[in-house]
Every structure is written in structure tokens, then in C-alpha cells.
Amino acid sequence: MIKNLLKEGFILKSKGYYKHAIEAFYKALEIDNKSPELLLEIADIYYLMGEEEHALNYIEQVLDTNPTHIGSLKLLKKMFVDKQAFVQAEQTAKNIYYISKNPNDLAEVFELLNKQERYQEIFQYEIEKISSEILYELAYAKLFCGENGYELINKAIEEQPNNTKYLLLKGKILYKQNNKNECIELLNNIPYDSANADYLNFAGLIKQYQKDYKTALKYFLEAVKVSPETAEYYYNCASTYFKADELKPAKKFYNIAISLEPENPNYHFALANLYYSQKKYKRALEELNSNLFEAKLLKSIILYDTGYLAVAKKELEALIKQDYNNEIIKEYLEKIENELTN
């Protein structure tokens, strides 16, 4: 009897008939009301139905009698991740790893640390057994620490040569190293995936590098549809429009990127550069309030262009101490010197 009810419940769940599935599992629960797997199935269905409180209630029932029940802890972690409660998700992931000692569960701890941009903490862990997923997370952390994770991601790819996630991270590393030709070759080996925003963004960057702006925009706009809350994709749309000399949509997309990440100095600098190209100096200066080197340099150039030579000279002399070989700074200092002495 219970086997038939379980079978019926799993079939209904797989087809998305959650209410009917939960009824079947409830009937099975009347026969075996202590089964942690049954309680977990009910919790999972309630979560799929968007009834989080009911789901938590059944997870707690399992963990009250079996605190090391990994299936329930994994569902709890998923719930935390879905609502971006990453600290709670991280602690739950740690609990799972301490129970399982599975390297892929440790990789999930690393993934959550990466999501929180706590990259250096990953390297404080003693890793008993390496997996390709751990190699991926280590390479990811190194990339965002400004280090080279190329060898690590290559080892992961050796284990899983067709893993798109690994190949895309390798692409990011190569792109940052300015190995654009290798990026082109890599892109040709990754199958098109309209549902993968990372793939679409990477493909867009390569097409932008190749000055195929129409195709680049197609990819970036698809990435925006897949992940509408990611500022980087709007920024890449904007930069492509700007390169194609389409300033109106470029300004629109820069502003969307800024609205999503208002503290990102690169986005403000890019918008300022657009205003500068239109000789809208006041609007440009409004976007140049960061300590970004490029922002300070553009501000100095605007001061020069608007006739504030002495102030521009002072700003440029401070900047050249940070970059003695900057040809743009040297050029403007020479212009100012000539104008002040003639």
C-alpha cells in the first residue's frame, strides 16, 4: 500500500501536480508518520508551492529527531540561498560538510564565500580531498583576488572537459589577461546556450572585441533578459552602443547599470566619458566623484578643456606620481606648460 502511494506521489510531483502529490504523501504518512524521507518530500513540495513556513515546519520535524539528516539540511540551505540569506546558507553548508566530508559539499561552502566576496577566507581551509568543483571555486576566488587561477581551472577542465561553467571561467581569466585570441578559440568550443547569462555575456565580449557590435548587442540583450538584475550586462550593452556611436541607448543602459550598482565607480566613469564626448562637461563632472585613477584623469582633462589650467596642472602633477609613464598625462602637462609660458 505505502509503496503504491509513494510511487503515485513521486509521479504527480514530477508532473508538477503538487497538491495531488502532497495528498498521496500525507496518506503514506498516516501509515508511517516517522519517516524522515516522507517528511522531507512534503517539505520539498511545500517549498515548490511557495509555502515556506509549511516547508520549514516539516524540515524542523526531521531535524528534531535527526539533526544530521543531510537531505533536510540541503533543502534548508537551498531555501536560504534562494532568498539570498548567504550567511545562514554558508553555516548550513558547513554543517553539511562536517557531517558528509564530501569534497563537493566543501565546494558549496566555497561557492557561498565567493558569493559574499570573502575570497581570501577560502584559502584558510585545509582541503583533505580535491574535486573539480573545489578547483573551480579556488580558481574563481583567485580571479577576483587579482591572482592567476589559470592552472587551477585547467585542472578542473582536465577532469570535466565539456563543463561549460569551467570553460567560461577559463574564458574570464583569459579575457582579463588580454588573451583575446585564445578567448575566440575557446568560445568556438562552447555550445550556444540561450539560457546561460554567463555564456551570453562572454560571447558578447568577444564579438565586441571583434568589432561586431550588432552581434555583441544581441548577446548582451539576451543576457539582460535571462538575468535582469545583473548590472554588468547593462553596462556591456551601454559600452557596445557607445563604441557603435549610438549615444542615446548607451546613456540609457549606463544609467540602468548605475541604478543597480550605484557605488560602482567604473559605471559612473563610463557615463562621464559619454558626456565628455558630447562636451557636456558639467554633467560629466557630476559623475566623477570617485578615487578611480581614470576618473581623476578625465576630471583633469575637463578642467584643461574648460580653461582651468592651473588647477588642471596641479591635478595632473599629482596623478603622474602614480603613473610616471602615462603618455596622456605627459601630453596635457606639456600643453599646459606651453600655454602658461607663451
PDB file of N, CA and C in Angstrom, residues 6-90:
ATOM      1  N   LEU A   6       3.663   6.072  -2.452  1.00  0.00           N
ATOM      2  CA  LEU A   6       4.922   6.766  -2.733  1.00  0.00           C
ATOM      3  C   LEU A   6       5.137   6.914  -4.234  1.00  0.00           C
ATOM      4  N   LYS A   7       4.890   5.833  -4.950  1.00  0.00           N
ATOM      5  CA  LYS A   7       5.045   5.862  -6.412  1.00  0.00           C
ATOM      6  C   LYS A   7       4.127   6.905  -7.024  1.00  0.00           C
ATOM      7  N   GLU A   8       2.876   6.919  -6.572  1.00  0.00           N
ATOM      8  CA  GLU A   8       1.901   7.886  -7.074  1.00  0.00           C
ATOM      9  C   GLU A   8       2.357   9.320  -6.763  1.00  0.00           C
ATOM     10  N   GLY A   9       2.840   9.521  -5.520  1.00  0.00           N
ATOM     11  CA  GLY A   9       3.288  10.849  -5.112  1.00  0.00           C
ATOM     12  C   GLY A   9       4.453  11.345  -5.941  1.00  0.00           C
ATOM     13  N   PHE A  10       5.433  10.480  -6.208  1.00  0.00           N
ATOM     14  CA  PHE A  10       6.600  10.886  -6.999  1.00  0.00           C
ATOM     15  C   PHE A  10       6.210  11.204  -8.444  1.00  0.00           C
ATOM     16  N   ILE A  11       5.296  10.422  -9.004  1.00  0.00           N
ATOM     17  CA  ILE A  11       4.846  10.672 -10.391  1.00  0.00           C
ATOM     18  C   ILE A  11       4.132  12.012 -10.472  1.00  0.00           C
ATOM     19  N   LEU A  12       3.211  12.257  -9.529  1.00  0.00           N
ATOM     20  CA  LEU A  12       2.463  13.522  -9.522  1.00  0.00           C
ATOM     21  C   LEU A  12       3.402  14.709  -9.316  1.00  0.00           C
ATOM     22  N   LYS A  13       4.388  14.555  -8.440  1.00  0.00           N
ATOM     23  CA  LYS A  13       5.359  15.624  -8.193  1.00  0.00           C
ATOM     24  C   LYS A  13       6.168  15.925  -9.446  1.00  0.00           C
ATOM     25  N   SER A  14       6.612  14.878 -10.138  1.00  0.00           N
ATOM     26  CA  SER A  14       7.421  15.059 -11.343  1.00  0.00           C
ATOM     27  C   SER A  14       6.655  15.779 -12.444  1.00  0.00           C
ATOM     28  N   LYS A  15       5.316  15.654 -12.411  1.00  0.00           N
ATOM     29  CA  LYS A  15       4.476  16.304 -13.426  1.00  0.00           C
ATOM     30  C   LYS A  15       4.013  17.693 -12.984  1.00  0.00           C
ATOM     31  N   GLY A  16       4.383  18.070 -11.757  1.00  0.00           N
ATOM     32  CA  GLY A  16       4.018  19.398 -11.270  1.00  0.00           C
ATOM     33  C   GLY A  16       2.658  19.476 -10.605  1.00  0.00           C
ATOM     34  N   TYR A  17       2.040  18.324 -10.355  1.00  0.00           N
ATOM     35  CA  TYR A  17       0.743  18.309  -9.669  1.00  0.00           C
ATOM     36  C   TYR A  17       0.994  18.236  -8.150  1.00  0.00           C
ATOM     37  N   TYR A  18       1.435  19.344  -7.609  1.00  0.00           N
ATOM     38  CA  TYR A  18       1.941  19.328  -6.231  1.00  0.00           C
ATOM     39  C   TYR A  18       0.865  19.050  -5.185  1.00  0.00           C
ATOM     40  N   LYS A  19      -0.308  19.639  -5.349  1.00  0.00           N
ATOM     41  CA  LYS A  19      -1.367  19.424  -4.356  1.00  0.00           C
ATOM     42  C   LYS A  19      -1.781  17.960  -4.303  1.00  0.00           C
ATOM     43  N   HIS A  20      -1.906  17.345  -5.481  1.00  0.00           N
ATOM     44  CA  HIS A  20      -2.283  15.927  -5.526  1.00  0.00           C
ATOM     45  C   HIS A  20      -1.145  15.063  -4.982  1.00  0.00           C
ATOM     46  N   ALA A  21       0.109  15.471  -5.280  1.00  0.00           N
ATOM     47  CA  ALA A  21       1.254  14.708  -4.788  1.00  0.00           C
ATOM     48  C   ALA A  21       1.304  14.744  -3.267  1.00  0.00           C
ATOM     49  N   ILE A  22       1.053  15.920  -2.704  1.00  0.00           N
ATOM     50  CA  ILE A  22       1.144  16.053  -1.252  1.00  0.00           C
ATOM     51  C   ILE A  22       0.053  15.243  -0.557  1.00  0.00           C
ATOM     52  N   GLU A  23      -1.102  15.128  -1.218  1.00  0.00           N
ATOM     53  CA  GLU A  23      -2.177  14.299  -0.665  1.00  0.00           C
ATOM     54  C   GLU A  23      -1.752  12.839  -0.588  1.00  0.00           C
ATOM     55  N   ALA A  24      -1.072  12.382  -1.641  1.00  0.00           N
ATOM     56  CA  ALA A  24      -0.596  10.991  -1.656  1.00  0.00           C
ATOM     57  C   ALA A  24       0.436  10.768  -0.552  1.00  0.00           C
ATOM     58  N   PHE A  25       1.342  11.735  -0.377  1.00  0.00           N
ATOM     59  CA  PHE A  25       2.361  11.593   0.667  1.00  0.00           C
ATOM     60  C   PHE A  25       1.754  11.667   2.071  1.00  0.00           C
ATOM     61  N   TYR A  26       0.697  12.493   2.224  1.00  0.00           N
ATOM     62  CA  TYR A  26       0.013  12.541   3.528  1.00  0.00           C
ATOM     63  C   TYR A  26      -0.620  11.195   3.874  1.00  0.00           C
ATOM     64  N   LYS A  27      -1.192  10.553   2.862  1.00  0.00           N
ATOM     65  CA  LYS A  27      -1.787   9.230   3.098  1.00  0.00           C
ATOM     66  C   LYS A  27      -0.714   8.228   3.499  1.00  0.00           C
ATOM     67  N   ALA A  28       0.458   8.330   2.843  1.00  0.00           N
ATOM     68  CA  ALA A  28       1.570   7.456   3.206  1.00  0.00           C
ATOM     69  C   ALA A  28       2.060   7.767   4.616  1.00  0.00           C
ATOM     70  N   LEU A  29       2.006   9.041   4.997  1.00  0.00           N
ATOM     71  CA  LEU A  29       2.453   9.456   6.324  1.00  0.00           C
ATOM     72  C   LEU A  29       1.548   8.893   7.429  1.00  0.00           C
ATOM     73  N   GLU A  30       0.276   8.674   7.090  1.00  0.00           N
ATOM     74  CA  GLU A  30      -0.636   8.065   8.061  1.00  0.00           C
ATOM     75  C   GLU A  30      -0.212   6.641   8.396  1.00  0.00           C
ATOM     76  N   ILE A  31       0.443   6.006   7.443  1.00  0.00           N
ATOM     77  CA  ILE A  31       0.920   4.634   7.658  1.00  0.00           C
ATOM     78  C   ILE A  31       2.266   4.644   8.367  1.00  0.00           C
ATOM     79  N   ASP A  32       3.139   5.584   7.960  1.00  0.00           N
ATOM     80  CA  ASP A  32       4.483   5.693   8.568  1.00  0.00           C
ATOM     81  C   ASP A  32       4.750   7.150   8.901  1.00  0.00           C
ATOM     82  N   ASN A  33       4.326   7.575  10.101  1.00  0.00           N
ATOM     83  CA  ASN A  33       4.405   9.005  10.446  1.00  0.00           C
ATOM     84  C   ASN A  33       5.764   9.440  10.979  1.00  0.00           C
ATOM     85  N   LYS A  34       6.739   8.558  10.970  1.00  0.00           N
ATOM     86  CA  LYS A  34       8.075   8.908  11.460  1.00  0.00           C
ATOM     87  C   LYS A  34       9.136   8.877  10.358  1.00  0.00           C
ATOM     88  N   SER A  35       8.696   8.633   9.130  1.00  0.00           N
ATOM     89  CA  SER A  35       9.663   8.534   8.038  1.00  0.00           C
ATOM     90  C   SER A  35      10.261   9.894   7.710  1.00  0.00           C
ATOM     91  N   PRO A  36      11.576  10.094   7.916  1.00  0.00           N
ATOM     92  CA  PRO A  36      12.186  11.393   7.601  1.00  0.00           C
ATOM     93  C   PRO A  36      12.138  11.700   6.105  1.00  0.00           C
ATOM     94  N   GLU A  37      12.194  10.633   5.284  1.00  0.00           N
ATOM     95  CA  GLU A  37      12.166  10.864   3.833  1.00  0.00           C
ATOM     96  C   GLU A  37      10.795  11.356   3.382  1.00  0.00           C
ATOM     97  N   LEU A  38       9.754  10.835   4.000  1.00  0.00           N
ATOM     98  CA  LEU A  38       8.398  11.297   3.683  1.00  0.00           C
ATOM     99  C   LEU A  38       8.210  12.749   4.115  1.00  0.00           C
ATOM    100  N   LEU A  39       8.658  13.064   5.316  1.00  0.00           N
ATOM    101  CA  LEU A  39       8.560  14.426   5.824  1.00  0.00           C
ATOM    102  C   LEU A  39       9.345  15.392   4.927  1.00  0.00           C
ATOM    103  N   LEU A  40      10.505  14.942   4.462  1.00  0.00           N
ATOM    104  CA  LEU A  40      11.320  15.776   3.576  1.00  0.00           C
ATOM    105  C   LEU A  40      10.619  16.006   2.241  1.00  0.00           C
ATOM    106  N   GLU A  41       9.988  14.963   1.692  1.00  0.00           N
ATOM    107  CA  GLU A  41       9.253  15.117   0.436  1.00  0.00           C
ATOM    108  C   GLU A  41       8.127  16.136   0.581  1.00  0.00           C
ATOM    109  N   ILE A  42       7.423  16.077   1.694  1.00  0.00           N
ATOM    110  CA  ILE A  42       6.333  17.033   1.930  1.00  0.00           C
ATOM    111  C   ILE A  42       6.894  18.444   2.055  1.00  0.00           C
ATOM    112  N   ALA A  43       8.016  18.575   2.784  1.00  0.00           N
ATOM    113  CA  ALA A  43       8.671  19.878   2.917  1.00  0.00           C
ATOM    114  C   ALA A  43       9.071  20.427   1.554  1.00  0.00           C
ATOM    115  N   ASP A  44       9.649  19.564   0.718  1.00  0.00           N
ATOM    116  CA  ASP A  44      10.109  19.983  -0.606  1.00  0.00           C
ATOM    117  C   ASP A  44       8.936  20.451  -1.467  1.00  0.00           C
ATOM    118  N   ILE A  45       7.834  19.720  -1.414  1.00  0.00           N
ATOM    119  CA  ILE A  45       6.672  20.104  -2.227  1.00  0.00           C
ATOM    120  C   ILE A  45       6.092  21.428  -1.741  1.00  0.00           C
ATOM    121  N   TYR A  46       6.014  21.592  -0.425  1.00  0.00           N
ATOM    122  CA  TYR A  46       5.508  22.864   0.087  1.00  0.00           C
ATOM    123  C   TYR A  46       6.395  24.028  -0.387  1.00  0.00           C
ATOM    124  N   TYR A  47       7.714  23.783  -0.419  1.00  0.00           N
ATOM    125  CA  TYR A  47       8.607  24.852  -0.875  1.00  0.00           C
ATOM    126  C   TYR A  47       8.406  25.131  -2.360  1.00  0.00           C
ATOM    127  N   LEU A  48       8.199  24.075  -3.135  1.00  0.00           N
ATOM    128  CA  LEU A  48       7.916  24.253  -4.563  1.00  0.00           C
ATOM    129  C   LEU A  48       6.615  25.012  -4.789  1.00  0.00           C
ATOM    130  N   MET A  49       5.693  24.882  -3.851  1.00  0.00           N
ATOM    131  CA  MET A  49       4.411  25.583  -3.932  1.00  0.00           C
ATOM    132  C   MET A  49       4.506  27.007  -3.390  1.00  0.00           C
ATOM    133  N   GLY A  50       5.671  27.377  -2.871  1.00  0.00           N
ATOM    134  CA  GLY A  50       5.859  28.720  -2.340  1.00  0.00           C
ATOM    135  C   GLY A  50       5.377  28.897  -0.914  1.00  0.00           C
ATOM    136  N   GLU A  51       5.146  27.792  -0.225  1.00  0.00           N
ATOM    137  CA  GLU A  51       4.675  27.857   1.167  1.00  0.00           C
ATOM    138  C   GLU A  51       5.843  27.544   2.101  1.00  0.00           C
ATOM    139  N   GLU A  52       6.665  28.573   2.300  1.00  0.00           N
ATOM    140  CA  GLU A  52       7.921  28.399   3.020  1.00  0.00           C
ATOM    141  C   GLU A  52       7.727  27.982   4.477  1.00  0.00           C
ATOM    142  N   GLU A  53       6.745  28.571   5.150  1.00  0.00           N
ATOM    143  CA  GLU A  53       6.537  28.251   6.564  1.00  0.00           C
ATOM    144  C   GLU A  53       6.193  26.787   6.768  1.00  0.00           C
ATOM    145  N   HIS A  54       5.325  26.259   5.905  1.00  0.00           N
ATOM    146  CA  HIS A  54       4.985  24.834   5.983  1.00  0.00           C
ATOM    147  C   HIS A  54       6.219  23.980   5.720  1.00  0.00           C
ATOM    148  N   ALA A  55       7.021  24.399   4.724  1.00  0.00           N
ATOM    149  CA  ALA A  55       8.233  23.648   4.398  1.00  0.00           C
ATOM    150  C   ALA A  55       9.181  23.606   5.590  1.00  0.00           C
ATOM    151  N   LEU A  56       9.391  24.767   6.229  1.00  0.00           N
ATOM    152  CA  LEU A  56      10.275  24.835   7.399  1.00  0.00           C
ATOM    153  C   LEU A  56       9.768  23.970   8.548  1.00  0.00           C
ATOM    154  N   ASN A  57       8.466  23.935   8.712  1.00  0.00           N
ATOM    155  CA  ASN A  57       7.876  23.127   9.776  1.00  0.00           C
ATOM    156  C   ASN A  57       8.242  21.651   9.617  1.00  0.00           C
ATOM    157  N   TYR A  58       8.160  21.152   8.382  1.00  0.00           N
ATOM    158  CA  TYR A  58       8.464  19.736   8.153  1.00  0.00           C
ATOM    159  C   TYR A  58       9.972  19.461   8.200  1.00  0.00           C
ATOM    160  N   ILE A  59      10.775  20.431   7.763  1.00  0.00           N
ATOM    161  CA  ILE A  59      12.231  20.279   7.902  1.00  0.00           C
ATOM    162  C   ILE A  59      12.596  20.179   9.379  1.00  0.00           C
ATOM    163  N   GLU A  60      12.001  21.036  10.203  1.00  0.00           N
ATOM    164  CA  GLU A  60      12.279  21.026  11.643  1.00  0.00           C
ATOM    165  C   GLU A  60      11.878  19.696  12.285  1.00  0.00           C
ATOM    166  N   GLN A  61      10.786  19.121  11.799  1.00  0.00           N
ATOM    167  CA  GLN A  61      10.364  17.822  12.335  1.00  0.00           C
ATOM    168  C   GLN A  61      11.427  16.756  12.083  1.00  0.00           C
ATOM    169  N   VAL A  62      12.024  16.813  10.902  1.00  0.00           N
ATOM    170  CA  VAL A  62      13.084  15.845  10.578  1.00  0.00           C
ATOM    171  C   VAL A  62      14.315  16.102  11.450  1.00  0.00           C
ATOM    172  N   LEU A  63      14.751  17.377  11.509  1.00  0.00           N
ATOM    173  CA  LEU A  63      15.995  17.713  12.212  1.00  0.00           C
ATOM    174  C   LEU A  63      15.863  17.576  13.733  1.00  0.00           C
ATOM    175  N   ASP A  64      14.639  17.679  14.239  1.00  0.00           N
ATOM    176  CA  ASP A  64      14.439  17.476  15.685  1.00  0.00           C
ATOM    177  C   ASP A  64      14.802  16.056  16.104  1.00  0.00           C
ATOM    178  N   THR A  65      14.490  15.096  15.228  1.00  0.00           N
ATOM    179  CA  THR A  65      14.783  13.695  15.547  1.00  0.00           C
ATOM    180  C   THR A  65      16.118  13.242  14.964  1.00  0.00           C
ATOM    181  N   ASN A  66      16.573  13.928  13.895  1.00  0.00           N
ATOM    182  CA  ASN A  66      17.829  13.540  13.253  1.00  0.00           C
ATOM    183  C   ASN A  66      18.566  14.796  12.778  1.00  0.00           C
ATOM    184  N   PRO A  67      19.326  15.461  13.667  1.00  0.00           N
ATOM    185  CA  PRO A  67      19.994  16.729  13.318  1.00  0.00           C
ATOM    186  C   PRO A  67      21.016  16.612  12.196  1.00  0.00           C
ATOM    187  N   THR A  68      21.428  15.385  11.872  1.00  0.00           N
ATOM    188  CA  THR A  68      22.438  15.204  10.817  1.00  0.00           C
ATOM    189  C   THR A  68      21.812  14.721   9.502  1.00  0.00           C
ATOM    190  N   HIS A  69      20.523  14.904   9.346  1.00  0.00           N
ATOM    191  CA  HIS A  69      19.854  14.464   8.119  1.00  0.00           C
ATOM    192  C   HIS A  69      20.245  15.397   6.974  1.00  0.00           C
ATOM    193  N   ILE A  70      21.124  14.914   6.115  1.00  0.00           N
ATOM    194  CA  ILE A  70      21.733  15.766   5.088  1.00  0.00           C
ATOM    195  C   ILE A  70      20.708  16.287   4.085  1.00  0.00           C
ATOM    196  N   GLY A  71      19.747  15.443   3.700  1.00  0.00           N
ATOM    197  CA  GLY A  71      18.733  15.883   2.734  1.00  0.00           C
ATOM    198  C   GLY A  71      17.965  17.095   3.229  1.00  0.00           C
ATOM    199  N   SER A  72      17.590  17.082   4.504  1.00  0.00           N
ATOM    200  CA  SER A  72      16.848  18.211   5.075  1.00  0.00           C
ATOM    201  C   SER A  72      17.734  19.446   5.175  1.00  0.00           C
ATOM    202  N   LEU A  73      18.992  19.257   5.554  1.00  0.00           N
ATOM    203  CA  LEU A  73      19.917  20.387   5.637  1.00  0.00           C
ATOM    204  C   LEU A  73      20.153  20.998   4.252  1.00  0.00           C
ATOM    205  N   LYS A  74      20.209  20.158   3.233  1.00  0.00           N
ATOM    206  CA  LYS A  74      20.426  20.682   1.878  1.00  0.00           C
ATOM    207  C   LYS A  74      19.219  21.475   1.392  1.00  0.00           C
ATOM    208  N   LEU A  75      18.006  21.012   1.731  1.00  0.00           N
ATOM    209  CA  LEU A  75      16.822  21.784   1.360  1.00  0.00           C
ATOM    210  C   LEU A  75      16.806  23.112   2.117  1.00  0.00           C
ATOM    211  N   LEU A  76      17.182  23.085   3.386  1.00  0.00           N
ATOM    212  CA  LEU A  76      17.245  24.309   4.175  1.00  0.00           C
ATOM    213  C   LEU A  76      18.262  25.284   3.573  1.00  0.00           C
ATOM    214  N   LYS A  77      19.416  24.758   3.181  1.00  0.00           N
ATOM    215  CA  LYS A  77      20.444  25.608   2.546  1.00  0.00           C
ATOM    216  C   LYS A  77      19.917  26.239   1.262  1.00  0.00           C
ATOM    217  N   LYS A  78      19.207  25.429   0.465  1.00  0.00           N
ATOM    218  CA  LYS A  78      18.649  25.939  -0.785  1.00  0.00           C
ATOM    219  C   LYS A  78      17.669  27.083  -0.519  1.00  0.00           C
ATOM    220  N   MET A  79      16.872  26.919   0.534  1.00  0.00           N
ATOM    221  CA  MET A  79      15.910  27.966   0.879  1.00  0.00           C
ATOM    222  C   MET A  79      16.628  29.261   1.257  1.00  0.00           C
ATOM    223  N   PHE A  80      17.713  29.146   2.011  1.00  0.00           N
ATOM    224  CA  PHE A  80      18.495  30.330   2.379  1.00  0.00           C
ATOM    225  C   PHE A  80      19.100  30.982   1.140  1.00  0.00           C
ATOM    226  N   VAL A  81      19.661  30.163   0.244  1.00  0.00           N
ATOM    227  CA  VAL A  81      20.289  30.696  -0.972  1.00  0.00           C
ATOM    228  C   VAL A  81      19.258  31.416  -1.832  1.00  0.00           C
ATOM    229  N   ASP A  82      18.085  30.810  -1.985  1.00  0.00           N
ATOM    230  CA  ASP A  82      17.053  31.398  -2.842  1.00  0.00           C
ATOM    231  C   ASP A  82      16.609  32.768  -2.367  1.00  0.00           C
ATOM    232  N   LYS A  83      16.644  32.995  -1.051  1.00  0.00           N
ATOM    233  CA  LYS A  83      16.283  34.330  -0.567  1.00  0.00           C
ATOM    234  C   LYS A  83      17.522  35.161  -0.240  1.00  0.00           C
ATOM    235  N   GLN A  84      18.687  34.702  -0.746  1.00  0.00           N
ATOM    236  CA  GLN A  84      19.967  35.406  -0.649  1.00  0.00           C
ATOM    237  C   GLN A  84      20.392  35.660   0.806  1.00  0.00           C
ATOM    238  N   ALA A  85      20.016  34.741   1.675  1.00  0.00           N
ATOM    239  CA  ALA A  85      20.492  34.783   3.060  1.00  0.00           C
ATOM    240  C   ALA A  85      21.773  33.957   3.112  1.00  0.00           C
ATOM    241  N   PHE A  86      22.851  34.535   2.551  1.00  0.00           N
ATOM    242  CA  PHE A  86      24.060  33.758   2.296  1.00  0.00           C
ATOM    243  C   PHE A  86      24.819  33.365   3.564  1.00  0.00           C
ATOM    244  N   VAL A  87      24.742  34.178   4.606  1.00  0.00           N
ATOM    245  CA  VAL A  87      25.438  33.834   5.853  1.00  0.00           C
ATOM    246  C   VAL A  87      24.818  32.570   6.459  1.00  0.00           C
ATOM    247  N   GLN A  88      23.477  32.524   6.504  1.00  0.00           N
ATOM    248  CA  GLN A  88      22.797  31.335   7.036  1.00  0.00           C
ATOM    249  C   GLN A  88      23.030  30.123   6.133  1.00  0.00           C
ATOM    250  N   ALA A  89      23.025  30.376   4.823  1.00  0.00           N
ATOM    251  CA  ALA A  89      23.280  29.292   3.875  1.00  0.00           C
ATOM    252  C   ALA A  89      24.691  28.742   4.059  1.00  0.00           C
ATOM    253  N   GLU A  90      25.644  29.648   4.279  1.00  0.00           N
ATOM    254  CA  GLU A  90      27.037  29.234   4.486  1.00  0.00           C
ATOM    255  C   GLU A  90      27.175  28.353   5.723  1.00  0.00           C
TER     256      GLU A  90
END
